[in-house]
mmCIF file of C-alpha atoms in Angstrom:
data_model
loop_
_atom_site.group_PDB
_atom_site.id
_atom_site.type_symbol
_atom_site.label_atom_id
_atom_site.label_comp_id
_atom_site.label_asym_id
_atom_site.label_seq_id
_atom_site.Cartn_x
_atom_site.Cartn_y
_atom_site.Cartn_z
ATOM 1 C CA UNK A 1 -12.507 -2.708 -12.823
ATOM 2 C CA UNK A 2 -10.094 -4.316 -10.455
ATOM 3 C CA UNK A 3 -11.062 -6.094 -7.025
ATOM 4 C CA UNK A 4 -8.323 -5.524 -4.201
ATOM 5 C CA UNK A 5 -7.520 -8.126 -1.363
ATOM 6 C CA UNK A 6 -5.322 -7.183 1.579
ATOM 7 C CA UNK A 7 -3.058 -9.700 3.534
ATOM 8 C CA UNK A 8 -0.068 -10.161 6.000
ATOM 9 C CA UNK A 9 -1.116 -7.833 8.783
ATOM 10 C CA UNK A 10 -0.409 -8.910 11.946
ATOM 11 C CA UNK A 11 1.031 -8.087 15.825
ATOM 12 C CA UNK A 12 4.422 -7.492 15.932
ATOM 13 C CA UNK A 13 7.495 -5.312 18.886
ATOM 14 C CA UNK A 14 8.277 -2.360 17.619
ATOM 15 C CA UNK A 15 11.470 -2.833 15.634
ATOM 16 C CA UNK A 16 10.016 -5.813 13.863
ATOM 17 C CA UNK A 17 8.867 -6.283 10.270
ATOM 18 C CA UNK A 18 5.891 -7.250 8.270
ATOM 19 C CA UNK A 19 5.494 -7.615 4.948
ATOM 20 C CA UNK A 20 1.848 -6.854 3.274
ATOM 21 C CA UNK A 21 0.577 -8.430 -0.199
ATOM 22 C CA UNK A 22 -2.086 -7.313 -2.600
ATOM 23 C CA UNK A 23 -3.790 -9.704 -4.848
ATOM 24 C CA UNK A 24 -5.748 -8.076 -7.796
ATOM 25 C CA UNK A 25 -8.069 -9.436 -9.744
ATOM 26 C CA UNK A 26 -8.273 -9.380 -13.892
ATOM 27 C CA UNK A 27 -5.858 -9.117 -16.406
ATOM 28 C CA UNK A 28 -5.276 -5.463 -16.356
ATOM 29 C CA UNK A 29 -3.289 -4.945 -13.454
ATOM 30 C CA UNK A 30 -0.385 -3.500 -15.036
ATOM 31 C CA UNK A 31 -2.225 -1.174 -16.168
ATOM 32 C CA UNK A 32 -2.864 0.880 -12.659
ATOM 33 C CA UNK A 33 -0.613 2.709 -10.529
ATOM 34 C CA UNK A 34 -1.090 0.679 -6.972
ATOM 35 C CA UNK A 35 -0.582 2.742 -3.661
ATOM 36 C CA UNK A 36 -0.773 1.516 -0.455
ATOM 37 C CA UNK A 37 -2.589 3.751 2.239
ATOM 38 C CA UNK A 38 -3.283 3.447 5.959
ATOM 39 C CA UNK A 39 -6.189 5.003 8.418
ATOM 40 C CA UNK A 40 -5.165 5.076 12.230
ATOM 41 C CA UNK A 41 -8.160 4.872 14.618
ATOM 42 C CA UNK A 42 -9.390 8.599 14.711
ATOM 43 C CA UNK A 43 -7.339 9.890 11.926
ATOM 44 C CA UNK A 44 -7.837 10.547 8.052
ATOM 45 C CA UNK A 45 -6.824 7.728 5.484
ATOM 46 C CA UNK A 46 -3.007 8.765 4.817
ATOM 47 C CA UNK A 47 -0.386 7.861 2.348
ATOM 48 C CA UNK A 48 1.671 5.648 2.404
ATOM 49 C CA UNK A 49 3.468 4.283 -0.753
ATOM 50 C CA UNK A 50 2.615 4.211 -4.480
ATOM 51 C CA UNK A 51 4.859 2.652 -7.201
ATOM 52 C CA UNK A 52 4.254 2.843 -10.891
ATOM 53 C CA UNK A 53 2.663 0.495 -13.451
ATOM 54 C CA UNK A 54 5.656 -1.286 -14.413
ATOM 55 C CA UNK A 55 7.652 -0.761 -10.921
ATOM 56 C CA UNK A 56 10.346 1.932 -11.704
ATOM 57 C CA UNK A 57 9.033 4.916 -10.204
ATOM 58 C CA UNK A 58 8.155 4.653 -6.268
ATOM 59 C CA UNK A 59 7.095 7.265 -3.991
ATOM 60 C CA UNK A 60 6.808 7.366 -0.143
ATOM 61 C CA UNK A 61 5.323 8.964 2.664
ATOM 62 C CA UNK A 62 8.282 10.773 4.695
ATOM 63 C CA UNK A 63 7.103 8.733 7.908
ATOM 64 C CA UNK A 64 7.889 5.741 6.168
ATOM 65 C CA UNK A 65 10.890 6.734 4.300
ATOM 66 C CA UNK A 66 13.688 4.325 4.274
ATOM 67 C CA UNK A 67 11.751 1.659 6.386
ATOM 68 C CA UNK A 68 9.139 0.716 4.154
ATOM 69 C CA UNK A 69 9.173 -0.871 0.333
ATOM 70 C CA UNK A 70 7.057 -0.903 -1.737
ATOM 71 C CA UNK A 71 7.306 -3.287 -4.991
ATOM 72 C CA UNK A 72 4.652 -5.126 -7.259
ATOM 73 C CA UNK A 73 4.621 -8.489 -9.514
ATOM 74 C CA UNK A 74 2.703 -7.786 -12.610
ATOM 75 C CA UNK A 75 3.141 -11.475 -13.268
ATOM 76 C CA UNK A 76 1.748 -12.052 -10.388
ATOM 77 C CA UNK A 77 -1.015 -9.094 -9.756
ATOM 78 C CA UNK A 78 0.663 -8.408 -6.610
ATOM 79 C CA UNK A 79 1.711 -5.349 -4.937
ATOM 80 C CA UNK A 80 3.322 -5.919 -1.814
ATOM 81 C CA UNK A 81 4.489 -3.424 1.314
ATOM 82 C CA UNK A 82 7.274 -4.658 3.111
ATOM 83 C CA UNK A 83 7.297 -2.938 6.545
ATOM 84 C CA UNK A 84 10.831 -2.731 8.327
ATOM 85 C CA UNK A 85 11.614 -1.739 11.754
ATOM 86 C CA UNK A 86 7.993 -0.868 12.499
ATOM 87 C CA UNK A 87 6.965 1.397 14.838
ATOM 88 C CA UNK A 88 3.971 2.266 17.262
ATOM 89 C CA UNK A 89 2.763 5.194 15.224
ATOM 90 C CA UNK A 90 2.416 2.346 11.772
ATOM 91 C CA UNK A 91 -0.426 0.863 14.056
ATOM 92 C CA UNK A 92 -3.074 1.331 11.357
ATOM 93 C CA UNK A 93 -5.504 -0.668 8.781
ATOM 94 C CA UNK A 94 -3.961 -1.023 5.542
ATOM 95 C CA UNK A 95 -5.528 -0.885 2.189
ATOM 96 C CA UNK A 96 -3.904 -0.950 -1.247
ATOM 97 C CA UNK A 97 -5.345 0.640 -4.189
ATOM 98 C CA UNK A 98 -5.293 1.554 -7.247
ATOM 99 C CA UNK A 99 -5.633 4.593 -10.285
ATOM 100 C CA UNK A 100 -6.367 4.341 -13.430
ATOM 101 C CA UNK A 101 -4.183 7.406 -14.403
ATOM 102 C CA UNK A 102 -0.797 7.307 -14.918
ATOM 103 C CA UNK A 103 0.185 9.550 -12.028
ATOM 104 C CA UNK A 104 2.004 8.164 -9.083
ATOM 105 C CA UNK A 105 -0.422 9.709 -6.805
ATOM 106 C CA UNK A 106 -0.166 10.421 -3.291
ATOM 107 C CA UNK A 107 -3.656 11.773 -1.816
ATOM 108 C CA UNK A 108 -6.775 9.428 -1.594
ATOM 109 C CA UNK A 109 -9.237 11.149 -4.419
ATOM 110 C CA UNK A 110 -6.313 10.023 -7.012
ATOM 111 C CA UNK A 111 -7.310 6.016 -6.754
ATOM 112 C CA UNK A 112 -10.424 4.711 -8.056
ATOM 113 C CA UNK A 113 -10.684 1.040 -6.280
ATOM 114 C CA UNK A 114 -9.765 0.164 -2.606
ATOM 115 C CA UNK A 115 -9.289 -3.300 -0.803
ATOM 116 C CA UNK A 116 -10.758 -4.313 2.180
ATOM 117 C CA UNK A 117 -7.710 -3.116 4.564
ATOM 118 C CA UNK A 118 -5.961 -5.355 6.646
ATOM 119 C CA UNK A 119 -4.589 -4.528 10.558
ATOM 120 C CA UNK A 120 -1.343 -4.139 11.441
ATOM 121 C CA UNK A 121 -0.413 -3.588 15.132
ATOM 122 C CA UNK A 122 2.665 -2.897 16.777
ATOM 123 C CA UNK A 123 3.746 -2.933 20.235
ATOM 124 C CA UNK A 124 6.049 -1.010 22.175
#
């Protein structure tokens, strides 16, 4: 089992950047595929970005495409979600998670443990 904790969320103009880290616990983290996923207020939990256990295989949400990054630090038991030229419709909580199949999965029922989520805003 893995325990998930959120950070970096913040306020920021449309246009501006923000860049989100996940801190796992244990010594397994390399083992899990680590998305990061994102719940407007009134909408469904959607993808956002999931990269593989060792980092070479990435996969992204076309909303996010080409603005947002997803990378990880198995050193580190990090996955982070850097957020470029943001825009009103990212205004969401956050949460990263992570599988314990191999998959690079993109819909919610494919991750096993979730973080607490943490709120990013932006402004237009």
């Amino acid at each position: 089992q893995v325990q998930l904790v959120e950070s970096g969320g913040g306020l920021v103009q449309a246009g501006g950047s923000l860049r989100l880290s996940c801190a796992a616990s244990g010594r397994t983290f390399s083992s899990y595929v680590m998305g990061w996923f994102r719940r407007a207020p009134g909408k469904e939990r959607e993808f956002v970005a999931a990269i593989s256990r060792r980092g070479s295989n990435t996969k992204y949400a076309d909303s996010v495409k080409g603005r947002f990054t997803i990378s990880r630090d198995n050193a580190k038991n990090t996955v982070y979600l850097q957020m470029d030229n943001l825009k009103p419709e990212d205004t969401a909580v956050y949460y990263c998670a992570a599988s314990n199949t191999i998959v690079v999965g993109t819909t919610t029922p494919q991750y096993d443990y979730w973080g607490q989520g943490t709120q990013v805003t932006v402004s237009s």
